[in-house]
Coordinates of C-alpha atoms in Angstrom, one line a residue:
M3 CA 0.0 -0.1 0.1
K4 CA 1.1 3.4 -0.8
T5 CA 1.2 6.2 1.2
F6 CA 0.9 9.8 0.9
C7 CA 1.5 13.1 2.3
G8 CA 1.0 16.6 1.5
R9 CA 3.4 19.0 0.9
A10 CA 3.4 22.5 0.2
N11 CA 5.4 23.6 -2.8
P12 CA 7.5 26.2 -2.6
T13 CA 7.9 26.6 -6.7
T14 CA 4.9 26.0 -7.5
G15 CA 2.9 27.9 -4.8
A16 CA 0.7 24.5 -5.3
L17 CA 0.5 21.3 -2.6
D18 CA 1.8 18.6 -4.0
W19 CA 1.4 15.3 -2.9
V20 CA 4.1 13.0 -2.5
E21 CA 4.6 9.4 -2.0
E22 CA 6.3 7.9 1.5
S23 CA 6.7 4.7 3.0
E24 CA 3.8 3.5 4.6
E25 CA 6.2 3.7 8.1
Y26 CA 7.4 7.4 7.7
D27 CA 3.6 8.7 7.4
Y28 CA 3.2 6.9 10.7
H29 CA 6.3 8.5 12.6
Q30 CA 5.3 11.8 11.3
E31 CA 2.0 11.9 12.7
I32 CA 3.6 10.7 16.1
A33 CA 6.3 13.1 16.2
R34 CA 3.9 15.9 15.3
S35 CA 0.6 15.1 18.0
C36 CA 0.2 16.4 21.0
Y37 CA 0.9 13.8 22.9
A38 CA 4.1 14.6 24.4
D39 CA 2.7 18.0 25.7
M40 CA 0.1 15.6 27.5
L41 CA 2.7 13.3 29.0
H42 CA 4.4 16.8 30.1
D43 CA 0.6 18.4 31.3
H44 CA 1.7 17.5 35.2
D45 CA -1.9 18.9 36.0
R46 CA -3.9 17.4 33.8
N47 CA -2.4 13.8 35.2
E48 CA -2.4 14.3 38.5
K49 CA -6.3 15.5 38.0
Y50 CA -7.3 12.1 36.2
Y51 CA -4.9 9.8 38.4
Q52 CA -7.0 11.3 41.1
G53 CA -10.0 10.8 39.3
I54 CA -9.5 7.4 38.5
R55 CA -8.3 6.0 42.1
A56 CA -11.7 7.6 43.5
A57 CA -13.8 5.8 40.9
V58 CA -12.1 2.5 41.2
A59 CA -12.5 2.6 45.2
R60 CA -16.3 3.4 44.7
V61 CA -16.9 0.9 42.5
R62 CA -14.9 -1.7 45.3
A63 CA -16.8 0.1 48.1
R64 CA -19.9 -1.8 46.2
G65 CA -18.5 -5.0 46.1
E66 CA -17.7 -5.5 42.7
K67 CA -15.2 -6.5 40.4
V68 CA -13.6 -3.3 38.7
V69 CA -13.9 -3.3 35.0
V70 CA -12.7 -0.3 33.5
L71 CA -13.1 1.0 29.6
D72 CA -10.6 3.6 28.1
I73 CA -11.4 5.1 25.5
G74 CA -8.8 7.0 23.4
T75 CA -5.7 5.2 25.2
G76 CA -3.1 7.3 23.7
T77 CA -0.1 5.4 25.1
G78 CA -1.9 4.0 28.0
L79 CA -1.3 6.1 30.7
L80 CA -5.0 5.9 31.7
S81 CA -4.9 2.3 31.5
M82 CA -2.0 1.8 33.7
M83 CA -3.1 4.1 36.2
A84 CA -6.4 2.4 36.6
V85 CA -4.9 -1.0 37.4
T86 CA -2.3 0.7 39.4
A87 CA -5.6 2.0 41.3
G88 CA -6.9 -1.2 41.8
A89 CA -8.8 -1.9 38.7
D90 CA -9.1 -5.8 37.4
L91 CA -9.1 -5.6 34.0
C92 CA -9.3 -2.5 32.0
Y93 CA -9.5 -2.6 28.1
A94 CA -7.6 0.0 26.3
V95 CA -9.4 1.2 23.0
E96 CA -7.1 3.1 20.1
V97 CA -8.2 3.5 17.0
F98 CA -4.7 4.4 15.4
K99 CA -2.8 1.2 15.1
P100 CA 1.0 2.7 15.4
M101 CA -0.6 4.1 18.5
A102 CA -1.7 1.3 19.3
D103 CA 1.5 -0.8 19.1
A104 CA 3.1 1.6 21.6
A105 CA 0.4 1.2 23.9
Q106 CA 0.8 -2.1 23.8
C107 CA 4.9 -2.0 24.1
I108 CA 4.9 1.0 26.9
V109 CA 1.9 -1.3 29.0
E110 CA 4.6 -4.2 28.5
K111 CA 7.2 -2.2 29.5
N112 CA 5.5 -1.8 32.8
G113 CA 4.5 -4.9 33.4
F114 CA 0.3 -4.7 32.7
S115 CA -0.2 -7.0 29.9
D116 CA -1.7 -9.6 32.0
K117 CA -4.4 -7.3 33.2
I118 CA -5.1 -4.3 29.9
K119 CA -5.8 -5.7 26.5
I120 CA -5.1 -3.4 23.8
I121 CA -8.1 -3.2 21.6
N122 CA -6.7 -1.9 17.7
K123 CA -10.5 0.3 16.9
H124 CA -12.4 2.8 16.9
S125 CA -14.9 2.4 20.0
T126 CA -17.5 2.2 18.1
E127 CA -16.0 -1.3 16.5
V128 CA -15.8 -2.4 19.6
T129 CA -17.8 -5.8 20.2
V130 CA -18.8 -7.8 23.6
G131 CA -19.4 -10.9 24.6
P132 CA -17.7 -13.9 24.8
D133 CA -15.9 -14.0 21.4
G134 CA -15.7 -9.7 21.5
D135 CA -13.5 -7.7 22.1
M136 CA -14.6 -7.7 25.8
Q137 CA -16.0 -10.6 27.4
M138 CA -18.7 -7.9 29.4
R139 CA -19.4 -4.3 30.2
A140 CA -17.7 -2.3 31.6
N141 CA -18.6 -0.2 35.5
V142 CA -15.4 2.4 34.8
L143 CA -15.7 4.6 32.3
V144 CA -12.4 6.5 31.5
T145 CA -11.7 8.6 28.2
E146 CA -9.8 11.6 27.0
L147 CA -11.6 12.5 24.2
F148 CA -11.7 16.1 24.0
D149 CA -9.9 19.1 22.2
T150 CA -10.6 22.9 23.2
E151 CA -13.7 22.7 21.6
L152 CA -14.2 20.3 24.0
I153 CA -16.5 18.4 21.8
G154 CA -14.4 18.8 18.3
E155 CA -13.0 14.9 18.4
G156 CA -16.1 13.5 18.6
A157 CA -16.4 12.9 22.6
L158 CA -20.6 13.0 22.5
P159 CA -20.8 9.8 19.3
S160 CA -18.2 7.9 21.4
Y161 CA -20.0 8.6 24.9
E162 CA -23.6 7.7 23.2
H163 CA -22.1 4.5 22.1
A164 CA -20.1 3.5 25.2
H165 CA -23.2 4.1 27.1
H166 CA -25.6 1.9 24.6
N167 CA -23.4 -0.7 24.2
L168 CA -19.9 -1.2 26.0
V169 CA -20.6 -0.1 29.7
Q170 CA -23.2 -0.7 32.8
E171 CA -26.1 1.3 33.4
G172 CA -24.6 3.5 36.0
C173 CA -20.7 3.1 35.7
E174 CA -18.2 5.8 36.7
A175 CA -17.0 7.9 34.5
V176 CA -14.0 9.7 34.8
P177 CA -13.8 12.8 34.0
H178 CA -17.3 12.6 35.8
R179 CA -18.7 15.8 34.3
A180 CA -17.5 19.1 31.9
T181 CA -18.8 22.4 31.4
V182 CA -18.5 25.0 29.4
Y183 CA -18.1 29.1 30.2
A184 CA -18.0 31.7 27.5
Q185 CA -18.2 35.9 28.8
L186 CA -19.1 38.1 25.5
V187 CA -16.5 40.9 25.6
E188 CA -15.7 43.8 22.6
S189 CA -12.5 43.6 21.1
D190 CA -10.7 45.4 18.4
L191 CA -7.7 43.0 18.7
L192 CA -9.8 40.3 18.2
W193 CA -12.4 41.2 16.2
S194 CA -10.1 42.3 13.3
W195 CA -9.5 38.8 12.7
A196 CA -13.4 38.1 11.8
Q197 CA -14.1 40.9 9.3
L198 CA -12.4 43.0 7.0
Q199 CA -12.7 46.1 8.1
P200 CA -12.7 49.9 6.3
M201 CA -9.1 51.5 5.9
D202 CA -7.1 54.8 5.1
V203 CA -5.0 54.9 2.2
D204 CA -3.8 58.4 1.3
G205 CA -6.3 60.2 2.0
T206 CA -9.2 58.1 0.9
R207 CA -11.2 56.1 2.8
L208 CA -11.3 52.1 1.2
V209 CA -14.6 50.3 2.7
P210 CA -15.1 47.1 1.8
P211 CA -17.8 45.4 -0.5
P212 CA -21.1 44.8 1.4
A213 CA -21.1 40.8 0.9
V214 CA -17.6 40.6 2.4
G215 CA -17.7 43.3 5.2
R216 CA -21.8 42.1 6.4
C217 CA -20.5 38.2 5.9
A218 CA -20.8 36.6 9.6
G219 CA -18.1 34.1 8.2
A220 CA -17.3 30.6 9.3
H221 CA -18.6 29.4 12.2
S222 CA -15.6 27.2 13.1
V223 CA -13.4 28.1 16.4
C224 CA -10.8 30.2 16.6
D225 CA -8.2 27.9 18.9
I226 CA -5.9 30.3 20.7
Q227 CA -3.3 30.8 24.0
L228 CA -5.9 33.3 25.5
S229 CA -3.5 33.5 28.1
Q230 CA -1.4 35.6 25.8
V231 CA -4.2 38.2 25.0
P232 CA -3.9 40.8 27.8
A233 CA -6.4 41.5 29.5
H234 CA -6.6 45.2 28.6
S235 CA -7.1 44.4 25.0
F236 CA -10.8 43.8 25.8
T237 CA -13.4 44.9 27.7
P238 CA -16.0 42.0 29.3
L239 CA -20.1 43.2 28.6
G240 CA -21.3 40.2 30.4
P241 CA -20.1 38.4 33.1
L242 CA -18.5 34.7 32.5
C243 CA -21.3 32.3 31.8
T244 CA -21.9 29.1 32.6
M245 CA -23.7 27.9 29.2
F246 CA -24.0 23.8 29.7
S247 CA -22.6 20.6 31.2
V248 CA -22.5 17.1 30.5
D249 CA -22.5 14.3 32.5
F250 CA -20.7 11.5 30.9
S251 CA -21.9 9.2 33.8
K252 CA -25.1 9.2 32.6
P253 CA -26.3 8.1 28.6
V254 CA -25.1 11.0 26.3
S255 CA -26.7 12.5 23.1
S256 CA -25.2 13.8 20.1
A257 CA -28.0 15.6 18.7
S258 CA -27.9 19.7 18.7
Q259 CA -29.0 21.5 21.3
C260 CA -28.7 24.8 22.4
H261 CA -28.2 26.7 26.1
S262 CA -28.8 30.2 26.6
A263 CA -28.0 32.3 29.8
R264 CA -29.2 35.5 30.7
F265 CA -27.6 38.9 32.4
A266 CA -27.6 42.5 32.3
A267 CA -25.0 43.5 30.3
Q268 CA -21.7 45.2 32.5
S269 CA -21.1 47.9 30.2
S270 CA -21.4 49.5 27.5
G271 CA -20.0 49.0 24.1
R272 CA -19.6 46.5 20.7
A273 CA -20.5 43.1 21.3
Q274 CA -18.0 41.5 19.1
V275 CA -16.5 38.3 20.2
V276 CA -17.1 35.3 22.7
L277 CA -14.5 33.6 24.7
S278 CA -14.6 30.7 26.2
W279 CA -13.3 27.4 27.3
W280 CA -14.3 24.4 29.9
D281 CA -13.8 22.2 32.8
I282 CA -14.4 18.8 34.1
D283 CA -15.2 17.3 37.2
M284 CA -12.7 14.3 37.8
D285 CA -15.8 12.9 40.7
P286 CA -19.4 13.6 41.1
G287 CA -18.8 15.9 44.3
G288 CA -16.5 18.2 42.1
T289 CA -13.8 18.1 44.5
I290 CA -10.7 17.0 41.7
V291 CA -11.1 19.8 39.3
C292 CA -8.9 20.3 36.0
T293 CA -10.0 23.9 33.9
M294 CA -8.4 25.4 30.8
A295 CA -9.4 29.3 32.3
P296 CA -6.5 31.4 31.2
S297 CA -4.0 32.1 33.5
W298 CA -5.8 36.3 33.9
T299 CA -8.3 35.0 36.0
Y300 CA -6.0 32.6 38.4
P301 CA -5.6 35.1 41.8
Q302 CA -1.9 34.5 40.8
P303 CA -1.3 33.7 36.8
D304 CA 1.7 32.4 36.8
M305 CA 0.6 29.0 38.7
A306 CA -1.5 28.9 36.1
P307 CA -0.6 25.3 34.3
W308 CA 0.4 25.2 30.9
R309 CA -0.9 23.0 28.1
D310 CA -0.9 23.2 23.9
H311 CA -3.4 20.3 23.8
W312 CA -6.2 21.8 25.4
M313 CA -6.5 25.8 25.1
Q314 CA -8.8 28.4 25.0
S315 CA -11.9 29.1 22.4
V316 CA -12.3 32.4 20.5
Y317 CA -15.7 32.7 18.7
F318 CA -17.1 35.8 16.9
L319 CA -20.3 36.9 16.3
P320 CA -22.4 37.2 12.9
V321 CA -22.1 40.6 13.3
E322 CA -21.0 43.3 15.9
R323 CA -24.2 45.1 17.9
R324 CA -23.9 48.3 20.1
V325 CA -25.2 47.1 23.7
T326 CA -25.9 49.5 27.0
E327 CA -24.8 49.5 30.2
G328 CA -28.2 47.0 31.9
E329 CA -29.4 45.8 28.8
D330 CA -30.7 42.8 29.1
L331 CA -28.8 40.4 26.8
T332 CA -28.4 36.6 26.2
L333 CA -25.8 34.3 25.0
T334 CA -27.0 31.4 23.4
V335 CA -24.3 28.5 22.5
C336 CA -25.7 25.9 19.9
H337 CA -23.4 22.4 19.1
D338 CA -23.9 19.8 16.8
D339 CA -22.0 16.6 17.6
Y340 CA -18.6 17.9 16.6
S341 CA -19.3 21.8 17.5
L342 CA -20.3 24.8 18.2
W343 CA -21.8 28.5 17.8
F344 CA -22.8 31.7 19.2
S345 CA -25.1 34.3 19.2
M346 CA -26.4 37.1 21.0
Q347 CA -29.6 38.5 21.8
K348 CA -31.2 41.9 23.4
H349 CA -35.0 41.7 24.3
S350 CA -38.1 42.8 26.8
Q351 CA -38.9 40.4 29.3
Q352 CA -42.0 39.6 27.1
D353 CA -40.2 38.3 24.0
A354 CA -37.4 36.5 26.0
E355 CA -38.7 33.0 25.4
T356 CA -40.4 33.1 21.9
E357 CA -37.3 33.9 19.9
A358 CA -36.2 31.0 17.9
P359 CA -32.8 29.3 18.5
P360 CA -29.6 31.2 16.3
C361 CA -29.1 29.6 12.8
R362 CA -25.7 28.2 12.4
P363 CA -23.4 31.6 10.9
C364 CA -22.5 30.4 7.3
C365 CA -19.3 32.3 4.6
T366 CA -21.0 34.1 1.7
C367 CA -18.6 36.0 0.7
Q368 CA -15.5 33.3 -0.4
A369 CA -13.3 35.5 2.1
H370 CA -13.7 33.5 4.7
L371 CA -13.4 30.1 3.1
V372 CA -10.2 31.6 1.5
W373 CA -7.8 33.8 4.5
T374 CA -7.4 32.1 7.1
R375 CA -8.0 34.6 10.3
P376 CA -4.0 36.3 10.9
R377 CA -4.8 36.8 7.6
F378 CA -7.8 39.1 8.2
G379 CA -6.4 40.2 11.3
E380 CA -2.8 41.1 8.9
L381 CA -5.2 42.9 6.0
N382 CA -6.7 44.9 8.6
D383 CA -3.3 46.2 10.4
S384 CA -3.2 50.0 9.6
H385 CA 0.6 49.9 10.2
R386 CA 1.0 47.4 8.2
T387 CA -0.8 49.2 5.4
E388 CA 0.6 52.2 6.0
S389 CA 4.6 50.8 5.1
Y390 CA 3.0 49.2 2.0
V391 CA 1.1 52.2 1.3
S392 CA 4.2 54.3 2.0
A393 CA 6.3 52.3 0.0
L394 CA 4.2 52.5 -4.0
R395 CA 3.0 56.2 -3.1
S396 CA 7.8 56.5 -3.6
V397 CA 7.8 54.2 -6.7
L398 CA 4.1 54.8 -8.5
K399 CA 3.8 56.9 -11.4
A400 CA 1.5 58.4 -13.9
D401 CA 2.5 56.1 -16.9
S402 CA 2.9 53.5 -14.3
V403 CA 1.8 49.4 -14.9
C404 CA 1.4 47.3 -12.4
L405 CA 1.4 43.7 -11.6
G406 CA 0.4 41.8 -8.0
V407 CA 1.7 38.4 -7.6
S408 CA 0.1 37.4 -4.0
D409 CA -3.1 35.6 -3.0
G410 CA -5.7 37.8 -1.9
S411 CA -3.6 40.8 -1.9
L412 CA -4.7 44.5 -1.5
L413 CA -1.8 46.0 -3.6
P414 CA -3.5 46.1 -6.5
V415 CA -6.2 48.4 -5.5
F416 CA -4.2 50.1 -3.4
A417 CA -2.2 51.4 -6.4
H418 CA -5.2 51.9 -8.3
M419 CA -5.7 54.3 -5.4
L420 CA -2.3 55.8 -5.9
G421 CA -3.2 56.5 -9.6
A422 CA -1.2 53.7 -11.3
K423 CA -2.3 53.7 -14.7
K424 CA -3.2 50.5 -15.1
V425 CA -3.2 47.4 -12.3
F426 CA -3.1 43.6 -13.0
S427 CA -3.6 40.7 -10.5
L428 CA -2.8 37.4 -10.8
E429 CA -4.2 35.1 -8.1
N430 CA -3.4 31.7 -6.8
S431 CA -0.5 31.3 -8.5
R432 CA -1.3 31.6 -12.3
M433 CA 1.7 33.0 -14.3
S434 CA -1.5 34.5 -16.8
K435 CA -1.1 35.4 -20.2
Q436 CA -3.4 38.1 -20.4
V437 CA -0.2 40.3 -19.2
I438 CA 0.5 41.9 -22.3
E439 CA 2.3 44.7 -21.6
Q440 CA 5.7 45.7 -20.3
I441 CA 5.1 45.9 -16.0
S442 CA 6.9 48.8 -15.1
V443 CA 6.3 47.5 -11.5
L444 CA 5.7 44.2 -10.0
M445 CA 4.6 43.8 -6.3
G446 CA 3.9 41.3 -4.2
E447 CA 3.7 41.1 0.1
P448 CA 4.5 38.5 -0.6
Y449 CA 1.7 35.9 0.7
F450 CA 0.4 32.6 -0.5
S451 CA -2.1 30.7 0.9
T452 CA -0.6 27.8 0.7
S453 CA 3.4 28.7 2.3
L454 CA 4.0 27.1 5.7
L455 CA 7.5 28.3 6.6
P456 CA 8.3 31.9 6.3
W457 CA 11.0 31.2 3.3
H458 CA 7.9 29.6 1.8
S459 CA 6.8 32.6 0.4
L460 CA 9.9 33.3 -1.6
F461 CA 7.2 31.9 -4.2
F462 CA 7.4 35.9 -5.1
W463 CA 11.1 35.2 -5.6
Y464 CA 9.4 32.3 -8.5
C465 CA 7.1 33.9 -10.2
R466 CA 9.5 37.7 -10.5
T467 CA 11.6 35.1 -12.5
A468 CA 9.0 33.6 -14.3
L469 CA 8.2 37.6 -15.0
A470 CA 11.0 38.4 -16.0
G471 CA 10.5 38.9 -20.0
L472 CA 7.4 41.2 -19.3
L473 CA 9.1 43.5 -16.9
Q474 CA 10.5 46.7 -18.6
P475 CA 14.2 47.6 -18.6
G476 CA 14.8 49.0 -15.0
A477 CA 11.1 47.6 -13.4
T478 CA 10.5 48.4 -10.1
I479 CA 10.5 45.1 -7.8
L480 CA 8.6 45.2 -4.8
P481 CA 9.8 44.0 -1.8
C482 CA 12.4 44.4 -3.7
S483 CA 14.6 41.9 -1.7
A484 CA 14.2 39.8 2.4
S485 CA 16.6 38.5 4.4
L486 CA 16.3 35.5 6.7
H487 CA 16.5 36.4 10.4
I488 CA 17.5 34.3 13.3
V489 CA 17.7 34.7 17.0
A490 CA 18.4 31.8 19.2
V491 CA 15.7 31.8 22.3
E492 CA 14.7 30.0 25.8
F493 CA 10.7 28.9 25.5
Q494 CA 8.7 29.5 28.8
D495 CA 7.2 26.1 27.8
L496 CA 7.0 25.5 24.3
W497 CA 9.5 23.4 24.5
R498 CA 7.6 20.6 25.8
I499 CA 6.3 19.4 23.1
R500 CA 8.8 17.9 21.7
A501 CA 10.8 17.5 25.0
P502 CA 11.2 13.5 25.6
C503 CA 8.9 12.4 28.7
G504 CA 11.2 9.1 30.6
T505 CA 7.7 8.9 33.4
C506 CA 4.9 9.7 33.7
E507 CA 3.1 9.7 37.4
G508 CA 5.6 7.1 38.3
F509 CA 5.6 4.4 34.8
D510 CA 7.9 4.2 32.5
V511 CA 7.0 6.1 28.7
R512 CA 10.1 5.8 26.9
P513 CA 9.2 3.9 24.0
M514 CA 6.8 7.2 23.0
D515 CA 10.1 9.4 23.0
E516 CA 11.9 6.4 21.2
M517 CA 9.2 7.0 18.4
K518 CA 9.6 10.7 18.6
S519 CA 13.1 10.7 18.1
L520 CA 12.9 8.9 14.9
D521 CA 15.3 9.9 12.5
F522 CA 12.2 11.2 10.1
R523 CA 12.8 14.2 7.3
E524 CA 10.7 16.4 9.5
S525 CA 13.0 16.1 12.7
R526 CA 15.7 18.3 10.7
E527 CA 13.2 21.0 9.4
A528 CA 12.3 23.8 11.2
E529 CA 8.1 24.0 12.3
P530 CA 5.7 27.1 11.9
H531 CA 4.6 28.4 15.6
P532 CA 2.7 31.3 15.7
L533 CA 5.6 32.8 18.3
W534 CA 3.1 35.4 20.4
E535 CA 0.8 32.6 21.4
Y536 CA 4.5 31.3 23.0
P537 CA 6.7 33.2 25.1
C538 CA 10.6 32.8 24.9
R539 CA 13.5 34.9 25.9
A540 CA 16.2 36.2 23.3
L541 CA 19.6 34.8 24.0
T542 CA 20.8 36.6 21.0
P543 CA 20.8 39.7 19.0
P544 CA 18.9 39.1 15.7
T545 CA 20.5 37.9 13.1
A546 CA 20.1 38.5 9.6
A547 CA 21.7 34.8 8.0
M548 CA 20.5 35.1 4.2
T549 CA 19.3 37.9 2.0
F550 CA 17.4 37.8 -1.3
D551 CA 17.5 40.0 -3.9
F552 CA 14.5 40.0 -5.9
T553 CA 15.9 43.2 -8.3
Q554 CA 17.6 39.8 -9.8
C555 CA 16.3 36.3 -11.2
M556 CA 17.0 33.7 -9.2
A557 CA 20.6 31.7 -8.8
H558 CA 22.0 28.8 -6.5
F559 CA 23.3 29.9 -3.8
H560 CA 25.1 28.8 0.2
F561 CA 25.9 30.6 3.6
G562 CA 27.2 29.9 6.5
G563 CA 28.5 31.1 9.7
C564 CA 28.5 31.5 13.4
C565 CA 25.4 32.7 15.1
H566 CA 22.4 31.6 17.7
G567 CA 19.3 30.7 16.0
V568 CA 16.7 28.3 16.5
V569 CA 13.9 30.4 15.3
L570 CA 13.6 31.9 12.1
W571 CA 11.1 34.4 10.6
M572 CA 11.3 36.7 6.8
E573 CA 12.1 40.9 6.5
Y574 CA 11.2 42.0 3.6
Q575 CA 12.9 45.2 2.2
L576 CA 10.1 47.2 0.2
T577 CA 11.7 50.1 -0.7
D578 CA 15.3 51.6 0.7
D579 CA 13.6 52.7 3.5
I580 CA 10.8 51.0 4.5
T581 CA 11.0 47.6 6.0
V582 CA 8.2 44.8 7.0
S583 CA 9.1 42.6 9.4
M584 CA 7.4 39.0 9.4
G585 CA 9.0 38.1 13.0
L586 CA 9.6 40.3 15.8
S587 CA 7.7 43.6 16.4
G588 CA 10.1 46.0 17.9
P589 CA 13.2 45.6 19.6
I590 CA 14.0 43.1 21.9
G591 CA 14.4 43.9 25.9
E592 CA 16.3 43.9 28.1
Q593 CA 16.2 40.9 29.8
G594 CA 15.5 39.1 26.5
E595 CA 12.1 39.7 25.5
C596 CA 10.4 39.3 22.7
E597 CA 7.2 40.4 20.9
W598 CA 6.3 38.8 17.9
K599 CA 3.5 39.3 15.4
R600 CA 0.6 38.4 15.4
H601 CA -0.4 37.5 11.9
R602 CA 2.3 35.1 10.6
K603 CA 3.5 31.9 12.0
Q604 CA 7.8 32.0 12.4
G605 CA 9.8 29.2 11.8
V606 CA 11.1 27.4 15.5
F607 CA 14.1 24.5 14.7
F608 CA 13.8 22.1 17.8
F609 CA 17.1 21.0 19.0
R610 CA 16.9 17.1 19.9
S611 CA 18.1 17.4 23.0
P612 CA 18.4 21.3 25.1
W613 CA 21.8 22.5 25.1
E614 CA 23.3 24.7 28.0
S615 CA 26.7 26.2 28.0
S616 CA 29.6 25.7 30.3
G617 CA 32.0 27.6 31.7
D618 CA 31.7 31.5 32.0
G619 CA 28.2 30.7 29.9
R620 CA 29.2 31.9 26.6
A621 CA 28.3 29.3 24.1
S622 CA 27.6 29.5 19.9
V623 CA 25.9 28.0 17.4
S624 CA 27.1 26.9 14.1
Y625 CA 24.9 26.6 11.6
S626 CA 25.1 25.8 7.8
L627 CA 21.7 27.1 5.8
T628 CA 21.6 26.3 2.1
F629 CA 18.5 27.9 0.1
E630 CA 17.6 25.3 -2.9
P631 CA 16.3 26.9 -6.0
S632 CA 15.1 23.5 -7.4
L633 CA 13.0 22.8 -4.1
G634 CA 12.4 26.9 -2.6
D635 CA 12.7 25.4 0.5
I636 CA 16.1 25.8 2.9
K637 CA 18.3 23.0 5.0
M638 CA 19.3 23.9 7.9
E639 CA 21.8 22.1 10.2
F640 CA 22.5 24.0 13.3
T641 CA 25.3 22.5 16.3
A642 CA 25.3 24.1 19.7
E643 CA 29.3 24.3 21.5
S644 CA 30.1 26.1 24.3
L645 CA 33.1 28.7 24.0

């Protein structure tokens, strides 16, 4: 059987399907998964362990044999906790075969293979009976089927099936219940990710078409590290509301439902955004709680546990609405079996109970299907817009013929508003033959929807090379050049997603470390991360490691040197005096504090093991970066050593 993996092709601006070995694909999935993050999440693991001990004890107190069903066992950690807590037998279900094999290895390594049975199936395919996967129904149900939105991994259908087919009536469940919370807020920062907003271009107000500016957008969740959104960047318009709870110890329904919370507006403002998170009670009494609340809800924010497999959710209302302090409001959440969406109603006492449930919002303008939410934020960034407008103003003439090469760019609109004679725009990586005039200004942001890593937008250079025959002698190329920058950093928490685990809550999970450290291709590449969500401290000044001259056609070259660098980003020189950064948004602070652009992801090259300097603390990172035009990618090697 052949295995194909989708990979961005920076030379064509398209997504290619590359044939790989089946084994490679599995390693990629495991290494890029959240398993390491979950194993490092001590708060999660400790709460699960406490809840499992309590559930096993309650069944034991009834004089019953303890039979556990663990759905989505992953590494088998929760099953090993159950057996250690006194369970007689545990059925551990895992649908992903490489992960099921890893769980089998870990269970055997820890000496639990006589009491834990790994079942490599989806839970809805598990059979019960003398000849089935399970000999009997379980009386303890343990699961970890949740995502940032709680139900996005199919938790409700899985629970529904388990209660009907796999567990006993009145079973103990860990977690016992989940509760979803939400808060209505006004936030220009977050709302800029929802819709294209009016902007000023050279003294003229540019208003998006009504179809775009008033579109409700896609209803899908925006999951982010809400702890990194400063509390001063939004204004609460209502209290934190309890929207709904799910009791996992009873039959669960996956049918669509709506739930509402009514309150008086706490302040006047524009209702735009809903912030949401959930917590889980591991026991019926609610004494063992694992919460996803952002750090700024804690009395001591630095005491909040960090996790990346569960974050917080941001939902955008279909349209912003003015509310007045004291006004009677209702916040409504609806969900199907996999997703949630929110709406807000303003009403009087008389009509509060008569409004129909809100419909699921959907995109009608197509822009939300093409642009990501960070892309909306980037287009709405007034400082960034002014940089491009200033650069265009400095190069455009009355007879300028402009060609824009980017995906979903507003630069052609800006060029027209600034008086260019004629403007062409090429989208979706097509070198259109409709351009028959000589081009005096070739412009790009550069932004391409298929670009994953910062340097993938060098596709602009490929376009410039392909269009060389259409460019007038001395044509302006904007941006005229780009540079790849690097800086060594110490992450506050992000390192956990790639760090070895060794032992977890007393269990040996080194087989997982061995699987993640396999020498597959991605282990030698950088990976994209929105670093504004992940605090880090710079250890060195930022260094320009490579420069790309867009005024010249592409050629092969190699750069090498000695510096400290594991974070990579691009900066574009629009003109001699205007630069746009896709990485750092300002100088590094005295203590190494970094502030990163919110609308682009930066590249992060993780060392396979952390390195520390010795002696007087001085260290260096030798690096070799090679740009290969035939691939459109950068090969990189880093070697750290103390000086």
